[in-house]
Amino acid sequence: MFSFKKKEKIEIPLQIPRHIGIIMDGNGRWAKKRMQPRIFGHKSGMETLQNVTIAAKELGVQVLTVYAFSTENWSRPEKEVSFIMNLPVEFYDRYVPELHRNNVKIQMIGDTERLPKATYEALCKAEELTQLNTGLILNFALNYGGRAEIIQAVKMIAQDVLDAKFSPGEIDEEMIANYLQTSNLPRLLRDPDLVIRTSGELRLSNFLPWQSAYSELYFTDTLWPDFDEKALKAAIKEYSKRNRRFGGV
Ligand code: FPP
């Protein structure tokens, strides 16, 4: 007699990326689908960020770098820009206390000193409050542009060569990494293992161009406000199947 054995599904063990970069895209379209103004999408996107941060922390992710505002985003309508600029202020009052309780450490990269004063101050307060936390690092990329970051690093390196601190021949990858803004992260956690972009766009848009040289890329059609713990796990599941060779065999 034949016995029909149920096919066993082989579960791949989840490999948790140590550093995840997220391009949080699709807030505007999410709002439009609901016949709401774009800012409604950004507000909802902020709540998503809170939930995803806690979920990532629980999964054991060590760094989350989130693209919250690019150097190119200033060209948006003034009302939208000023709404986005107020989000860190609201974020500090409404969400940072819970993140602090969860041992999350908040940091930022980008040309943040050129942000409106209240925005910058809210971020500084969040950094200060959480500076001794030892859990997940939530690294905000705000007024960030990858090429601008590289230009800034090149200028500082050139100046240090002029000041005879080292010779051009000594410049290597490690040194360049030390001059980039992500040098605010622990040395082995500066490059994202995985970069996620929501909303179906298939590009990196000037997000961590140096640091993502070997990152696994994951694109999903899900709009950022709809991204949740389940979607994060799906991205990590896909990442777990990838075979990272870093140029080797
Ligand atoms: C891109 O969607 C999203 C942004 C430019 C803003 C992202 C900001 C947040 C998710 C909130 C972050 C929270 C803090 C505290 C700063 P889009 O507007 O380009 O959407 P669209 O492509 O559908 O128009």
mmCIF file of C-alpha atoms and ligand atoms in Angstrom:
data_model
loop_
_atom_site.group_PDB
_atom_site.id
_atom_site.type_symbol
_atom_site.label_atom_id
_atom_site.label_comp_id
_atom_site.label_asym_id
_atom_site.label_seq_id
_atom_site.Cartn_x
_atom_site.Cartn_y
_atom_site.Cartn_z
ATOM 1 C CA MET A 1 0.000 0.000 0.000
ATOM 2 C CA PHE A 2 1.187 3.483 -0.819
ATOM 3 C CA SER A 3 1.476 5.884 1.979
ATOM 4 C CA PHE A 4 1.366 9.526 0.997
ATOM 5 C CA LYS A 5 3.805 11.392 3.133
ATOM 6 C CA LYS A 6 3.071 15.046 3.658
ATOM 7 C CA LYS A 7 5.812 17.095 2.015
ATOM 8 C CA GLU A 8 7.829 18.722 4.730
ATOM 9 C CA LYS A 9 8.496 22.407 4.282
ATOM 10 C CA ILE A 10 12.135 23.138 4.910
ATOM 11 C CA GLU A 11 12.437 26.223 7.055
ATOM 12 C CA ILE A 12 15.548 28.283 6.419
ATOM 13 C CA PRO A 13 16.880 29.621 9.715
ATOM 14 C CA LEU A 14 16.572 33.398 9.840
ATOM 15 C CA GLN A 15 19.880 35.209 9.476
ATOM 16 C CA ILE A 16 19.351 38.501 11.197
ATOM 17 C CA PRO A 17 21.124 41.380 9.396
ATOM 18 C CA ARG A 18 23.135 43.368 11.886
ATOM 19 C CA HIS A 19 22.507 46.662 10.109
ATOM 20 C CA ILE A 20 19.426 47.400 8.001
ATOM 21 C CA GLY A 21 19.030 50.561 5.910
ATOM 22 C CA ILE A 22 15.503 51.579 4.996
ATOM 23 C CA ILE A 23 14.345 53.957 2.273
ATOM 24 C CA MET A 24 10.893 54.738 3.626
ATOM 25 C CA ASP A 25 9.045 55.527 0.429
ATOM 26 C CA GLY A 26 5.396 55.762 -0.561
ATOM 27 C CA ASN A 27 3.859 57.956 2.126
ATOM 28 C CA GLY A 28 2.384 60.353 -0.418
ATOM 29 C CA ARG A 29 0.812 57.612 -2.538
ATOM 30 C CA TRP A 30 -0.559 55.922 0.574
ATOM 31 C CA ALA A 31 -2.314 59.150 1.554
ATOM 32 C CA LYS A 32 -3.557 59.787 -1.992
ATOM 33 C CA LYS A 33 -5.161 56.336 -2.095
ATOM 34 C CA ARG A 34 -7.138 57.416 0.953
ATOM 35 C CA MET A 35 -7.967 60.821 -0.566
ATOM 36 C CA GLN A 36 -5.946 62.490 2.155
ATOM 37 C CA PRO A 37 -3.226 65.141 1.929
ATOM 38 C CA ARG A 38 0.364 63.856 1.618
ATOM 39 C CA ILE A 39 1.214 64.921 5.150
ATOM 40 C CA PHE A 40 -1.291 62.346 6.414
ATOM 41 C CA GLY A 41 0.988 59.705 4.893
ATOM 42 C CA HIS A 42 4.072 61.125 6.611
ATOM 43 C CA LYS A 43 2.316 61.104 9.963
ATOM 44 C CA SER A 44 1.340 57.502 9.484
ATOM 45 C CA GLY A 45 4.879 56.759 8.260
ATOM 46 C CA MET A 46 6.245 58.023 11.542
ATOM 47 C CA GLU A 47 4.086 55.559 13.467
ATOM 48 C CA THR A 48 5.276 52.791 11.146
ATOM 49 C CA LEU A 49 8.847 53.744 11.922
ATOM 50 C CA GLN A 50 8.170 53.363 15.630
ATOM 51 C CA ASN A 51 6.617 49.913 15.193
ATOM 52 C CA VAL A 52 9.336 48.710 12.821
ATOM 53 C CA THR A 53 12.075 49.934 15.174
ATOM 54 C CA ILE A 54 10.632 47.959 18.100
ATOM 55 C CA ALA A 55 10.127 44.896 15.867
ATOM 56 C CA ALA A 56 13.719 45.128 14.573
ATOM 57 C CA LYS A 57 15.043 45.444 18.099
ATOM 58 C CA GLU A 58 13.103 42.349 19.150
ATOM 59 C CA LEU A 59 14.537 40.392 16.225
ATOM 60 C CA GLY A 60 18.078 41.322 17.274
ATOM 61 C CA VAL A 61 18.914 43.894 14.583
ATOM 62 C CA GLN A 62 21.680 46.164 15.893
ATOM 63 C CA VAL A 63 21.438 49.223 13.626
ATOM 64 C CA LEU A 64 18.570 50.689 11.639
ATOM 65 C CA THR A 65 19.513 53.604 9.365
ATOM 66 C CA VAL A 66 16.401 55.285 8.017
ATOM 67 C CA TYR A 67 16.276 57.750 5.142
ATOM 68 C CA ALA A 68 13.914 60.356 6.549
ATOM 69 C CA PHE A 69 14.809 63.392 4.404
ATOM 70 C CA SER A 70 17.233 63.679 1.524
ATOM 71 C CA THR A 71 19.140 66.756 0.381
ATOM 72 C CA GLU A 72 16.873 66.627 -2.702
ATOM 73 C CA ASN A 73 13.636 66.696 -0.652
ATOM 74 C CA TRP A 74 13.891 70.477 -0.109
ATOM 75 C CA SER A 75 12.348 70.938 -3.571
ATOM 76 C CA ARG A 76 8.969 69.722 -2.268
ATOM 77 C CA PRO A 77 6.161 72.221 -1.577
ATOM 78 C CA GLU A 78 7.040 74.410 1.383
ATOM 79 C CA LYS A 79 4.061 73.227 3.424
ATOM 80 C CA GLU A 80 5.097 69.580 3.074
ATOM 81 C CA VAL A 81 8.742 70.336 3.940
ATOM 82 C CA SER A 82 7.742 72.258 7.019
ATOM 83 C CA PHE A 83 5.433 69.405 8.081
ATOM 84 C CA ILE A 84 8.233 66.846 7.702
ATOM 85 C CA MET A 85 10.594 69.144 9.595
ATOM 86 C CA ASN A 86 8.181 69.187 12.494
ATOM 87 C CA LEU A 87 8.030 65.380 12.669
ATOM 88 C CA PRO A 88 11.174 64.992 14.810
ATOM 89 C CA VAL A 89 9.644 67.424 17.327
ATOM 90 C CA GLU A 90 6.487 65.329 17.519
ATOM 91 C CA PHE A 91 8.545 62.155 17.436
ATOM 92 C CA TYR A 92 10.504 63.285 20.481
ATOM 93 C CA ASP A 93 7.393 63.935 22.567
ATOM 94 C CA ARG A 94 5.316 61.024 21.413
ATOM 95 C CA TYR A 95 7.635 58.152 20.548
ATOM 96 C CA VAL A 96 11.112 58.673 22.021
ATOM 97 C CA PRO A 97 10.050 57.783 25.615
ATOM 98 C CA GLU A 98 8.984 54.296 24.479
ATOM 99 C CA LEU A 99 12.186 53.860 22.465
ATOM 100 C CA HIS A 100 14.211 54.925 25.494
ATOM 101 C CA ARG A 101 12.410 52.306 27.622
ATOM 102 C CA ASN A 102 13.376 49.785 24.940
ATOM 103 C CA ASN A 103 17.073 50.704 25.294
ATOM 104 C CA VAL A 104 17.146 52.196 21.752
ATOM 105 C CA LYS A 105 19.948 54.660 21.066
ATOM 106 C CA ILE A 106 19.091 57.488 18.664
ATOM 107 C CA GLN A 107 21.725 59.001 16.395
ATOM 108 C CA MET A 108 21.723 61.043 13.186
ATOM 109 C CA ILE A 109 23.694 61.547 9.998
ATOM 110 C CA GLY A 110 23.346 64.166 7.285
ATOM 111 C CA ASP A 111 23.839 67.890 7.186
ATOM 112 C CA THR A 112 21.704 68.109 10.308
ATOM 113 C CA GLU A 113 23.027 71.434 11.547
ATOM 114 C CA ARG A 114 21.307 73.100 8.599
ATOM 115 C CA LEU A 115 17.914 71.789 9.647
ATOM 116 C CA PRO A 116 15.478 74.240 11.221
ATOM 117 C CA LYS A 117 16.517 74.963 14.809
ATOM 118 C CA ALA A 118 13.554 73.193 16.456
ATOM 119 C CA THR A 119 14.076 70.083 14.302
ATOM 120 C CA TYR A 120 17.775 69.911 15.099
ATOM 121 C CA GLU A 121 17.187 70.518 18.785
ATOM 122 C CA ALA A 122 14.581 67.746 19.021
ATOM 123 C CA LEU A 123 17.058 65.317 17.469
ATOM 124 C CA CYS A 124 19.867 66.475 19.747
ATOM 125 C CA LYS A 125 17.610 65.981 22.769
ATOM 126 C CA ALA A 126 16.772 62.445 21.581
ATOM 127 C CA GLU A 127 20.481 61.703 21.090
ATOM 128 C CA GLU A 128 21.350 63.053 24.501
ATOM 129 C CA LEU A 129 18.551 61.225 26.314
ATOM 130 C CA THR A 130 19.426 57.876 24.765
ATOM 131 C CA GLN A 131 23.220 58.197 24.493
ATOM 132 C CA LEU A 132 23.954 55.593 27.159
ATOM 133 C CA ASN A 133 21.497 53.036 25.783
ATOM 134 C CA THR A 134 23.083 49.820 24.585
ATOM 135 C CA GLY A 135 20.346 48.337 22.385
ATOM 136 C CA LEU A 136 19.439 48.946 18.769
ATOM 137 C CA ILE A 137 20.842 52.134 17.228
ATOM 138 C CA LEU A 138 18.190 54.081 15.317
ATOM 139 C CA ASN A 139 20.264 56.204 12.964
ATOM 140 C CA PHE A 140 18.287 58.968 11.253
ATOM 141 C CA ALA A 141 19.547 60.125 7.846
ATOM 142 C CA LEU A 142 18.133 63.651 7.704
ATOM 143 C CA ASN A 143 19.138 66.245 5.140
ATOM 144 C CA TYR A 144 21.391 63.418 3.997
ATOM 145 C CA GLY A 145 22.891 62.897 0.547
ATOM 146 C CA GLY A 146 25.458 60.196 -0.162
ATOM 147 C CA ARG A 147 27.482 62.188 -2.687
ATOM 148 C CA ALA A 148 27.564 65.218 -0.402
ATOM 149 C CA GLU A 149 28.822 62.930 2.356
ATOM 150 C CA ILE A 150 31.643 61.674 0.103
ATOM 151 C CA ILE A 151 32.570 65.223 -0.979
ATOM 152 C CA GLN A 152 32.770 66.257 2.662
ATOM 153 C CA ALA A 153 35.033 63.264 3.442
ATOM 154 C CA VAL A 154 37.305 64.005 0.459
ATOM 155 C CA LYS A 155 37.690 67.641 1.562
ATOM 156 C CA MET A 156 38.634 66.607 5.102
ATOM 157 C CA ILE A 157 41.112 64.001 3.844
ATOM 158 C CA ALA A 158 42.688 66.541 1.454
ATOM 159 C CA GLN A 159 43.049 69.018 4.316
ATOM 160 C CA ASP A 160 44.687 66.385 6.533
ATOM 161 C CA VAL A 161 47.119 65.544 3.699
ATOM 162 C CA LEU A 162 47.945 69.265 3.407
ATOM 163 C CA ASP A 163 48.496 69.334 7.167
ATOM 164 C CA ALA A 164 50.940 66.422 6.675
ATOM 165 C CA LYS A 165 48.924 64.079 8.939
ATOM 166 C CA PHE A 166 49.439 61.305 6.367
ATOM 167 C CA SER A 167 50.433 60.892 2.738
ATOM 168 C CA PRO A 168 48.021 60.143 -0.161
ATOM 169 C CA GLY A 169 49.518 56.644 -0.404
ATOM 170 C CA GLU A 170 48.164 55.792 3.039
ATOM 171 C CA ILE A 171 44.542 56.403 2.066
ATOM 172 C CA ASP A 172 42.598 53.138 2.116
ATOM 173 C CA GLU A 173 38.995 51.961 2.553
ATOM 174 C CA GLU A 174 39.167 51.965 6.315
ATOM 175 C CA MET A 175 40.404 55.550 6.368
ATOM 176 C CA ILE A 176 37.664 56.742 4.037
ATOM 177 C CA ALA A 177 35.066 54.973 6.189
ATOM 178 C CA ASN A 178 36.440 56.861 9.174
ATOM 179 C CA TYR A 179 35.750 60.184 7.461
ATOM 180 C CA LEU A 180 32.188 59.338 6.447
ATOM 181 C CA GLN A 181 29.243 60.312 8.612
ATOM 182 C CA THR A 182 28.547 56.661 9.452
ATOM 183 C CA SER A 183 31.737 56.727 11.513
ATOM 184 C CA ASN A 184 29.196 57.610 14.232
ATOM 185 C CA LEU A 185 28.431 53.851 14.297
ATOM 186 C CA PRO A 186 30.490 51.024 15.823
ATOM 187 C CA ARG A 187 33.304 50.096 13.419
ATOM 188 C CA LEU A 188 31.916 46.733 12.342
ATOM 189 C CA LEU A 189 28.365 47.989 11.944
ATOM 190 C CA ARG A 190 28.831 50.890 9.531
ATOM 191 C CA ASP A 191 27.731 49.185 6.339
ATOM 192 C CA PRO A 192 24.148 47.959 6.014
ATOM 193 C CA ASP A 193 23.877 44.207 5.406
ATOM 194 C CA LEU A 194 20.447 44.771 3.942
ATOM 195 C CA VAL A 195 18.843 47.817 2.302
ATOM 196 C CA ILE A 196 15.065 47.821 2.027
ATOM 197 C CA ARG A 197 13.125 50.195 -0.227
ATOM 198 C CA THR A 198 9.367 50.301 -0.047
ATOM 199 C CA SER A 199 6.796 51.423 -2.636
ATOM 200 C CA GLY A 200 8.116 49.642 -5.721
ATOM 201 C CA GLU A 201 10.847 52.099 -6.721
ATOM 202 C CA LEU A 202 14.003 50.261 -7.789
ATOM 203 C CA ARG A 203 16.853 52.621 -6.948
ATOM 204 C CA LEU A 204 18.967 53.784 -4.038
ATOM 205 C CA SER A 205 18.496 57.534 -4.555
ATOM 206 C CA ASN A 206 21.818 58.666 -3.043
ATOM 207 C CA PHE A 207 21.322 56.592 0.138
ATOM 208 C CA LEU A 208 24.604 55.319 1.618
ATOM 209 C CA PRO A 209 26.350 54.807 -1.768
ATOM 210 C CA TRP A 210 29.744 53.939 -0.231
ATOM 211 C CA GLN A 211 28.351 51.862 2.617
ATOM 212 C CA SER A 212 25.920 49.833 0.494
ATOM 213 C CA ALA A 213 28.585 48.552 -1.946
ATOM 214 C CA TYR A 214 28.028 44.975 -0.728
ATOM 215 C CA SER A 215 24.551 45.280 0.784
ATOM 216 C CA GLU A 216 21.783 42.933 -0.195
ATOM 217 C CA LEU A 217 18.940 44.930 -1.736
ATOM 218 C CA TYR A 218 15.277 44.218 -1.097
ATOM 219 C CA PHE A 219 12.488 46.011 -2.902
ATOM 220 C CA THR A 220 8.832 45.671 -2.033
ATOM 221 C CA ASP A 221 5.684 47.214 -3.498
ATOM 222 C CA THR A 222 4.317 47.792 -0.002
ATOM 223 C CA LEU A 223 3.944 51.501 0.722
ATOM 224 C CA TRP A 224 5.872 52.597 3.815
ATOM 225 C CA PRO A 225 2.838 53.257 6.083
ATOM 226 C CA ASP A 226 1.703 49.652 5.404
ATOM 227 C CA PHE A 227 5.111 48.153 6.198
ATOM 228 C CA ASP A 228 4.991 46.243 9.485
ATOM 229 C CA GLU A 229 6.639 43.487 11.504
ATOM 230 C CA LYS A 230 5.385 40.842 9.075
ATOM 231 C CA ALA A 231 6.843 42.754 6.117
ATOM 232 C CA LEU A 232 10.133 43.185 7.966
ATOM 233 C CA LYS A 233 10.280 39.446 8.638
ATOM 234 C CA ALA A 234 9.569 38.758 4.942
ATOM 235 C CA ALA A 235 12.525 40.974 3.983
ATOM 236 C CA ILE A 236 14.773 39.208 6.504
ATOM 237 C CA LYS A 237 13.576 35.825 5.253
ATOM 238 C CA GLU A 238 14.557 36.795 1.722
ATOM 239 C CA TYR A 239 17.915 38.094 3.002
ATOM 240 C CA SER A 240 18.501 34.766 4.766
ATOM 241 C CA LYS A 241 18.308 32.975 1.404
ATOM 242 C CA ARG A 242 20.979 35.182 -0.175
ATOM 243 C CA ASN A 243 24.516 33.948 -0.421
ATOM 244 C CA ARG A 244 26.791 36.844 0.431
ATOM 245 C CA ARG A 245 30.165 36.319 -1.159
ATOM 246 C CA PHE A 246 31.698 39.832 -0.974
ATOM 247 C CA GLY A 247 33.378 39.247 -4.315
ATOM 248 C CA GLY A 248 34.677 35.797 -3.371
ATOM 249 C CA VAL A 249 33.395 32.439 -4.575
HETATM 250 C C1 FPP B 1 9.007 59.379 1.144
HETATM 251 O O1 FPP B 1 7.684 59.194 0.735
HETATM 252 C C2 FPP B 1 9.028 59.808 2.535
HETATM 253 C C3 FPP B 1 9.625 60.941 3.016
HETATM 254 C C4 FPP B 1 10.375 61.889 2.180
HETATM 255 C C5 FPP B 1 9.535 61.283 4.439
HETATM 256 C C6 FPP B 1 9.753 60.114 5.322
HETATM 257 C C7 FPP B 1 9.485 60.449 6.703
HETATM 258 C C8 FPP B 1 8.917 59.599 7.587
HETATM 259 C C9 FPP B 1 8.498 58.235 7.270
HETATM 260 C C10 FPP B 1 8.765 60.003 8.991
HETATM 261 C C11 FPP B 1 10.080 59.971 9.648
HETATM 262 C C12 FPP B 1 10.033 60.345 11.007
HETATM 263 C C13 FPP B 1 10.832 61.278 11.568
HETATM 264 C C14 FPP B 1 10.785 61.410 13.030
HETATM 265 C C15 FPP B 1 11.681 62.193 10.798
HETATM 266 P P1 FPP B 1 7.115 60.109 -0.431
HETATM 267 O O2 FPP B 1 6.571 61.352 0.177
HETATM 268 O O3 FPP B 1 8.188 60.340 -1.454
HETATM 269 O O4 FPP B 1 5.972 59.238 -1.006
HETATM 270 P P2 FPP B 1 5.516 59.158 -2.543
HETATM 271 O O5 FPP B 1 6.706 58.648 -3.317
HETATM 272 O O6 FPP B 1 4.384 58.191 -2.528
HETATM 273 O O7 FPP B 1 5.121 60.531 -2.968
#
